[in-house]
PDB file of C-alpha atoms in Angstrom:
ATOM      1  CA  MET A  12      54.937 -45.771 -11.275  1.00  0.00           C
ATOM      2  CA  SER A  13      51.215 -45.945 -10.562  1.00  0.00           C
ATOM      3  CA  SER A  14      51.319 -49.651  -9.064  1.00  0.00           C
ATOM      4  CA  ASP A  15      53.856 -47.714  -6.358  1.00  0.00           C
ATOM      5  CA  VAL A  16      52.527 -44.455  -5.785  1.00  0.00           C
ATOM      6  CA  LEU A  17      48.461 -45.494  -5.681  1.00  0.00           C
ATOM      7  CA  PRO A  18      48.973 -47.320  -2.211  1.00  0.00           C
ATOM      8  CA  MET A  19      50.822 -44.361  -0.865  1.00  0.00           C
ATOM      9  CA  ILE A  20      47.911 -42.106  -1.774  1.00  0.00           C
ATOM     10  CA  ALA A  21      45.376 -44.569  -0.246  1.00  0.00           C
ATOM     11  CA  ALA A  22      47.414 -44.991   2.876  1.00  0.00           C
ATOM     12  CA  GLU A  23      47.593 -40.903   3.092  1.00  0.00           C
ATOM     13  CA  ARG A  24      43.842 -40.699   2.642  1.00  0.00           C
ATOM     14  CA  ARG A  25      43.259 -43.175   5.287  1.00  0.00           C
ATOM     15  CA  ARG A  26      45.211 -41.201   7.688  1.00  0.00           C
ATOM     16  CA  ILE A  27      43.601 -37.976   6.866  1.00  0.00           C
ATOM     17  CA  ALA A  28      40.255 -39.618   7.537  1.00  0.00           C
ATOM     18  CA  ASP A  29      41.542 -40.959  11.449  1.00  0.00           C
ATOM     19  CA  LEU A  30      42.911 -37.422  12.046  1.00  0.00           C
ATOM     20  CA  LEU A  31      39.428 -36.051  10.861  1.00  0.00           C
ATOM     21  CA  ASP A  32      37.769 -38.443  13.228  1.00  0.00           C
ATOM     22  CA  SER A  33      40.313 -36.999  16.451  1.00  0.00           C
ATOM     23  CA  LEU A  34      39.281 -33.102  15.751  1.00  0.00           C
ATOM     24  CA  THR A  35      36.749 -31.204  17.494  1.00  0.00           C
ATOM     25  CA  PRO A  36      34.546 -28.998  15.724  1.00  0.00           C
ATOM     26  CA  ALA A  37      36.399 -25.792  16.934  1.00  0.00           C
ATOM     27  CA  GLN A  38      39.691 -27.538  15.230  1.00  0.00           C
ATOM     28  CA  LEU A  39      37.625 -28.071  12.047  1.00  0.00           C
ATOM     29  CA  ASP A  40      36.504 -24.426  12.106  1.00  0.00           C
ATOM     30  CA  ALA A  41      39.909 -23.185  12.662  1.00  0.00           C
ATOM     31  CA  PRO A  42      42.178 -21.525   9.815  1.00  0.00           C
ATOM     32  CA  SER A  43      44.425 -23.798   7.864  1.00  0.00           C
ATOM     33  CA  LEU A  44      47.998 -23.007   6.267  1.00  0.00           C
ATOM     34  CA  CYS A  45      46.191 -23.021   3.059  1.00  0.00           C
ATOM     35  CA  GLY A  46      45.040 -19.504   2.126  1.00  0.00           C
ATOM     36  CA  ALA A  47      41.638 -18.550   3.815  1.00  0.00           C
ATOM     37  CA  TRP A  48      40.792 -22.179   3.942  1.00  0.00           C
ATOM     38  CA  THR A  49      39.361 -23.539   7.459  1.00  0.00           C
ATOM     39  CA  VAL A  50      40.608 -27.204   8.529  1.00  0.00           C
ATOM     40  CA  ARG A  51      37.225 -28.362   7.066  1.00  0.00           C
ATOM     41  CA  GLU A  52      37.414 -26.742   3.726  1.00  0.00           C
ATOM     42  CA  VAL A  53      41.002 -28.295   3.097  1.00  0.00           C
ATOM     43  CA  VAL A  54      39.318 -31.646   3.928  1.00  0.00           C
ATOM     44  CA  GLY A  55      36.559 -30.871   1.523  1.00  0.00           C
ATOM     45  CA  HIS A  56      39.471 -30.000  -1.199  1.00  0.00           C
ATOM     46  CA  LEU A  57      40.653 -33.591  -0.549  1.00  0.00           C
ATOM     47  CA  VAL A  58      37.332 -35.091  -0.731  1.00  0.00           C
ATOM     48  CA  SER A  59      35.855 -33.430  -3.649  1.00  0.00           C
ATOM     49  CA  PRO A  60      37.635 -35.134  -6.680  1.00  0.00           C
ATOM     50  CA  LEU A  61      36.593 -38.391  -5.056  1.00  0.00           C
ATOM     51  CA  VAL A  62      32.792 -37.985  -4.787  1.00  0.00           C
ATOM     52  CA  VAL A  63      31.914 -35.275  -7.107  1.00  0.00           C
ATOM     53  CA  ARG A  64      31.069 -36.193 -10.877  1.00  0.00           C
ATOM     54  CA  PRO A  65      33.529 -34.251 -13.237  1.00  0.00           C
ATOM     55  CA  TRP A  66      30.246 -32.715 -15.154  1.00  0.00           C
ATOM     56  CA  ARG A  67      28.948 -31.044 -11.910  1.00  0.00           C
ATOM     57  CA  VAL A  68      31.874 -29.205 -11.699  1.00  0.00           C
ATOM     58  CA  LEU A  69      31.461 -27.114 -15.237  1.00  0.00           C
ATOM     59  CA  PRO A  70      28.611 -24.949 -13.562  1.00  0.00           C
ATOM     60  CA  LEU A  71      31.216 -24.045 -10.854  1.00  0.00           C
ATOM     61  CA  VAL A  72      33.768 -23.287 -13.671  1.00  0.00           C
ATOM     62  CA  LEU A  73      31.315 -20.881 -15.330  1.00  0.00           C
ATOM     63  CA  ARG A  74      30.073 -19.068 -12.471  1.00  0.00           C
ATOM     64  CA  SER A  75      33.871 -18.465 -11.543  1.00  0.00           C
ATOM     65  CA  GLY A  76      34.653 -16.949 -14.626  1.00  0.00           C
ATOM     66  CA  PHE A  77      36.516 -19.981 -15.720  1.00  0.00           C
ATOM     67  CA  ASP A  78      38.979 -19.335 -13.167  1.00  0.00           C
ATOM     68  CA  LEU A  79      39.946 -22.825 -11.931  1.00  0.00           C
ATOM     69  CA  HIS A  80      41.429 -21.917  -8.659  1.00  0.00           C
ATOM     70  CA  ALA A  81      38.045 -19.970  -7.663  1.00  0.00           C
ATOM     71  CA  ALA A  82      36.345 -22.823  -8.818  1.00  0.00           C
ATOM     72  CA  ASN A  83      38.098 -25.444  -6.814  1.00  0.00           C
ATOM     73  CA  ALA A  84      37.660 -23.072  -3.989  1.00  0.00           C
ATOM     74  CA  ARG A  85      33.846 -23.312  -4.143  1.00  0.00           C
ATOM     75  CA  LEU A  86      33.746 -26.784  -4.719  1.00  0.00           C
ATOM     76  CA  ALA A  87      35.989 -27.625  -1.641  1.00  0.00           C
ATOM     77  CA  SER A  88      33.668 -25.082   0.300  1.00  0.00           C
ATOM     78  CA  GLN A  89      30.561 -27.161  -0.736  1.00  0.00           C
ATOM     79  CA  VAL A  90      31.750 -30.353   0.161  1.00  0.00           C
ATOM     80  CA  ALA A  91      33.133 -29.213   3.286  1.00  0.00           C
ATOM     81  CA  ARG A  92      29.524 -28.757   4.738  1.00  0.00           C
ATOM     82  CA  ARG A  93      29.231 -32.358   4.971  1.00  0.00           C
ATOM     83  CA  PRO A  94      29.359 -33.644   8.321  1.00  0.00           C
ATOM     84  CA  ALA A  95      32.827 -34.636   9.242  1.00  0.00           C
ATOM     85  CA  ASN A  96      31.843 -38.348   9.819  1.00  0.00           C
ATOM     86  CA  GLU A  97      30.786 -38.323   6.267  1.00  0.00           C
ATOM     87  CA  LEU A  98      34.065 -36.686   5.118  1.00  0.00           C
ATOM     88  CA  ALA A  99      35.780 -39.424   6.967  1.00  0.00           C
ATOM     89  CA  ALA A 100      33.986 -41.965   5.680  1.00  0.00           C
ATOM     90  CA  ALA A 101      34.181 -40.942   1.977  1.00  0.00           C
ATOM     91  CA  LEU A 102      38.279 -40.807   2.465  1.00  0.00           C
ATOM     92  CA  ARG A 103      38.167 -44.256   3.434  1.00  0.00           C
ATOM     93  CA  ALA A 104      35.740 -45.743   1.077  1.00  0.00           C
ATOM     94  CA  HIS A 105      37.462 -43.778  -1.863  1.00  0.00           C
ATOM     95  CA  ALA A 106      41.057 -44.547  -0.283  1.00  0.00           C
ATOM     96  CA  GLU A 107      41.796 -45.901  -3.485  1.00  0.00           C
ATOM     97  CA  HIS A 108      40.177 -43.866  -6.241  1.00  0.00           C
ATOM     98  CA  PRO A 109      42.374 -43.553  -8.970  1.00  0.00           C
ATOM     99  CA  PHE A 110      41.983 -39.895  -9.222  1.00  0.00           C
ATOM    100  CA  ARG A 111      44.910 -38.717 -11.149  1.00  0.00           C
ATOM    101  CA  PRO A 112      45.007 -34.825 -12.108  1.00  0.00           C
ATOM    102  CA  LEU A 113      45.986 -33.624 -15.190  1.00  0.00           C
ATOM    103  CA  VAL A 114      49.942 -32.680 -15.777  1.00  0.00           C
ATOM    104  CA  VAL A 115      51.291 -33.715 -12.045  1.00  0.00           C
ATOM    105  CA  GLY A 116      49.396 -37.246 -12.126  1.00  0.00           C
ATOM    106  CA  TYR A 117      49.774 -39.374  -8.907  1.00  0.00           C
ATOM    107  CA  LEU A 118      53.034 -37.936  -7.670  1.00  0.00           C
ATOM    108  CA  GLY A 119      50.821 -34.678  -7.603  1.00  0.00           C
ATOM    109  CA  GLN A 120      48.104 -36.315  -5.669  1.00  0.00           C
ATOM    110  CA  LEU A 121      50.223 -37.659  -3.307  1.00  0.00           C
ATOM    111  CA  THR A 122      52.212 -34.398  -2.579  1.00  0.00           C
ATOM    112  CA  ASP A 123      48.742 -32.736  -2.409  1.00  0.00           C
ATOM    113  CA  VAL A 124      47.301 -35.073   0.327  1.00  0.00           C
ATOM    114  CA  GLN A 125      50.595 -34.685   2.379  1.00  0.00           C
ATOM    115  CA  VAL A 126      50.999 -31.061   2.043  1.00  0.00           C
ATOM    116  CA  HIS A 127      47.395 -30.512   2.797  1.00  0.00           C
ATOM    117  CA  ARG A 128      47.711 -33.049   6.106  1.00  0.00           C
ATOM    118  CA  GLN A 129      50.413 -30.447   7.349  1.00  0.00           C
ATOM    119  CA  ASP A 130      48.259 -27.425   6.345  1.00  0.00           C
ATOM    120  CA  ILE A 131      45.629 -29.101   9.105  1.00  0.00           C
ATOM    121  CA  CYS A 132      48.334 -30.357  11.370  1.00  0.00           C
ATOM    122  CA  ARG A 133      50.655 -27.428  11.883  1.00  0.00           C
ATOM    123  CA  PRO A 134      48.066 -24.504  13.089  1.00  0.00           C
ATOM    124  CA  LEU A 135      46.475 -27.204  15.269  1.00  0.00           C
ATOM    125  CA  GLY A 136      49.814 -28.132  16.921  1.00  0.00           C
ATOM    126  CA  LEU A 137      49.749 -31.591  15.631  1.00  0.00           C
ATOM    127  CA  PRO A 138      52.938 -33.443  14.978  1.00  0.00           C
ATOM    128  CA  ALA A 139      53.825 -34.065  11.642  1.00  0.00           C
ATOM    129  CA  ASP A 140      53.947 -37.851  11.707  1.00  0.00           C
ATOM    130  CA  LEU A 141      54.807 -38.153   8.072  1.00  0.00           C
ATOM    131  CA  ASP A 142      55.820 -41.483   6.632  1.00  0.00           C
ATOM    132  CA  PRO A 143      59.781 -40.992   5.454  1.00  0.00           C
ATOM    133  CA  HIS A 144      59.067 -42.896   2.134  1.00  0.00           C
ATOM    134  CA  ARG A 145      56.187 -40.931   0.962  1.00  0.00           C
ATOM    135  CA  LEU A 146      57.749 -37.693   1.991  1.00  0.00           C
ATOM    136  CA  ARG A 147      60.830 -38.479   0.080  1.00  0.00           C
ATOM    137  CA  THR A 148      59.071 -39.409  -2.852  1.00  0.00           C
ATOM    138  CA  SER A 149      57.067 -36.066  -3.001  1.00  0.00           C
ATOM    139  CA  LEU A 150      60.341 -33.854  -2.362  1.00  0.00           C
ATOM    140  CA  ASP A 151      62.002 -35.682  -5.169  1.00  0.00           C
ATOM    141  CA  PHE A 152      58.781 -34.776  -7.141  1.00  0.00           C
ATOM    142  CA  LEU A 153      58.857 -31.457  -6.084  1.00  0.00           C
ATOM    143  CA  ALA A 154      62.560 -30.919  -7.019  1.00  0.00           C
ATOM    144  CA  GLY A 155      62.436 -32.362 -10.221  1.00  0.00           C
ATOM    145  CA  GLY A 156      61.086 -29.427 -12.265  1.00  0.00           C
ATOM    146  CA  ARG A 157      57.562 -30.925 -13.019  1.00  0.00           C
ATOM    147  CA  ALA A 158      55.436 -30.171 -10.016  1.00  0.00           C
ATOM    148  CA  VAL A 159      53.304 -27.431 -11.804  1.00  0.00           C
ATOM    149  CA  GLY A 160      51.170 -25.484  -9.914  1.00  0.00           C
ATOM    150  CA  PHE A 161      53.344 -26.523  -6.484  1.00  0.00           C
ATOM    151  CA  VAL A 162      56.700 -24.975  -6.934  1.00  0.00           C
ATOM    152  CA  VAL A 163      57.139 -21.367  -7.991  1.00  0.00           C
ATOM    153  CA  ARG A 164      60.487 -22.142  -9.812  1.00  0.00           C
ATOM    154  CA  ARG A 165      61.955 -18.644 -10.039  1.00  0.00           C
ATOM    155  CA  ARG A 166      62.092 -18.686  -6.226  1.00  0.00           C
ATOM    156  CA  VAL A 167      63.835 -22.125  -5.595  1.00  0.00           C
ATOM    157  CA  ALA A 168      66.037 -21.826  -8.912  1.00  0.00           C
ATOM    158  CA  GLY A 169      69.716 -22.415  -7.919  1.00  0.00           C
ATOM    159  CA  LEU A 170      69.410 -23.533  -4.481  1.00  0.00           C
ATOM    160  CA  ARG A 171      70.287 -26.651  -2.828  1.00  0.00           C
ATOM    161  CA  PHE A 172      67.761 -28.424  -0.498  1.00  0.00           C
ATOM    162  CA  GLU A 173      69.250 -30.653   1.987  1.00  0.00           C
ATOM    163  CA  ALA A 174      66.717 -32.793   4.420  1.00  0.00           C
ATOM    164  CA  THR A 175      68.335 -33.230   7.932  1.00  0.00           C
ATOM    165  CA  ASP A 176      66.559 -35.939   8.718  1.00  0.00           C
ATOM    166  CA  LEU A 177      66.236 -37.987   5.563  1.00  0.00           C
ATOM    167  CA  GLY A 178      69.272 -38.001   4.094  1.00  0.00           C
ATOM    168  CA  TRP A 179      67.690 -36.607   1.018  1.00  0.00           C
ATOM    169  CA  ALA A 180      69.328 -33.734  -0.932  1.00  0.00           C
ATOM    170  CA  SER A 181      68.704 -32.021  -4.637  1.00  0.00           C
ATOM    171  CA  GLY A 182      69.850 -29.183  -6.486  1.00  0.00           C
ATOM    172  CA  ASP A 183      73.335 -27.318  -6.703  1.00  0.00           C
ATOM    173  CA  GLY A 184      74.080 -23.613  -5.212  1.00  0.00           C
ATOM    174  CA  PRO A 185      73.591 -22.072  -1.935  1.00  0.00           C
ATOM    175  CA  VAL A 186      71.928 -24.623   0.874  1.00  0.00           C
ATOM    176  CA  VAL A 187      68.676 -24.807   2.419  1.00  0.00           C
ATOM    177  CA  ARG A 188      68.366 -27.038   5.016  1.00  0.00           C
ATOM    178  CA  GLY A 189      65.788 -28.457   7.292  1.00  0.00           C
ATOM    179  CA  THR A 190      63.525 -31.212   8.161  1.00  0.00           C
ATOM    180  CA  GLY A 191      62.328 -33.106   5.309  1.00  0.00           C
ATOM    181  CA  GLU A 192      58.566 -32.021   6.413  1.00  0.00           C
ATOM    182  CA  ALA A 193      59.965 -28.373   6.726  1.00  0.00           C
ATOM    183  CA  LEU A 194      61.236 -28.452   3.091  1.00  0.00           C
ATOM    184  CA  LEU A 195      58.074 -29.857   1.626  1.00  0.00           C
ATOM    185  CA  LEU A 196      56.211 -26.827   3.019  1.00  0.00           C
ATOM    186  CA  ALA A 197      58.934 -24.436   1.874  1.00  0.00           C
ATOM    187  CA  LEU A 198      59.085 -25.703  -1.380  1.00  0.00           C
ATOM    188  CA  THR A 199      55.197 -25.693  -1.641  1.00  0.00           C
ATOM    189  CA  GLY A 200      55.350 -21.967  -0.677  1.00  0.00           C
ATOM    190  CA  ARG A 201      54.318 -22.097   2.889  1.00  0.00           C
ATOM    191  CA  ARG A 202      56.317 -19.233   4.468  1.00  0.00           C
ATOM    192  CA  VAL A 203      55.568 -20.395   8.020  1.00  0.00           C
ATOM    193  CA  VAL A 204      58.620 -22.782   7.947  1.00  0.00           C
ATOM    194  CA  LEU A 205      61.146 -20.085   7.009  1.00  0.00           C
ATOM    195  CA  PRO A 206      62.489 -19.514  10.893  1.00  0.00           C
ATOM    196  CA  GLU A 207      63.191 -23.494  11.007  1.00  0.00           C
ATOM    197  CA  LEU A 208      65.427 -23.373   7.996  1.00  0.00           C
ATOM    198  CA  ASP A 209      69.302 -22.673   8.141  1.00  0.00           C
ATOM    199  CA  GLY A 210      72.414 -22.574   5.602  1.00  0.00           C
ATOM    200  CA  ASP A 211      73.648 -19.940   3.295  1.00  0.00           C
ATOM    201  CA  GLY A 212      70.476 -20.122   0.881  1.00  0.00           C
ATOM    202  CA  THR A 213      67.899 -19.449   3.205  1.00  0.00           C
ATOM    203  CA  ALA A 214      68.602 -15.697   3.563  1.00  0.00           C
ATOM    204  CA  VAL A 215      68.546 -15.933  -0.491  1.00  0.00           C
ATOM    205  CA  LEU A 216      65.066 -18.041  -0.465  1.00  0.00           C
ATOM    206  CA  THR A 217      63.378 -15.461   1.977  1.00  0.00           C
ATOM    207  CA  GLY A 218      64.570 -12.450  -0.136  1.00  0.00           C
ATOM    208  CA  ARG A 219      63.207 -14.026  -3.068  1.00  0.00           C
ATOM    209  CA  TRP A 220      59.727 -14.623  -1.470  1.00  0.00           C
ATOM    210  CA  ALA A 221      59.430 -10.830  -0.556  1.00  0.00           C
ATOM    211  CA  ASN A 222      59.796  -9.649  -4.177  1.00  0.00           C
TER     212      ASN A 222
END
């Protein structure tokens, strides 16, 4: 599996670097789809596991009261202070870095990079431009029940998701239908795509989001 997925991760990191080179300072400081993070901080999050030694993360974890999400946000903010050209260079230099997150592994890393690319592109009005094979690989991961931290299982349980542009589908029950990119974002908790979905399962999904 790693021999298949690692080249996909490397390609996505290089694509993020190319995207980063094209952004203006105002775009870098614009809000992303990822919580309170700016575009620059999203990139900082993607770069941090490639350039920061694990032992340097421990003080952040302690300062954050052992809240790993808070420590991750602090680290992303710190790394994001680097000049944009350095962040892009780091993504290229470490594109093949074998960083493997606990539990979710390489498929989680591939999915993280693709989702965060859209966290950047969507609010800036940039096209999705996702590779269909890599997108389908991440959709399989998200729908497979092992995407801990990515998918809220109770929100998507008992629904069938169908990608209109990929020939991809997963699950049984009322249908949630949309582009592969919209499903990628819906499965990972981005409400902004709800108006782009249709099918009799969309109302169910929307209602669960409100609860």
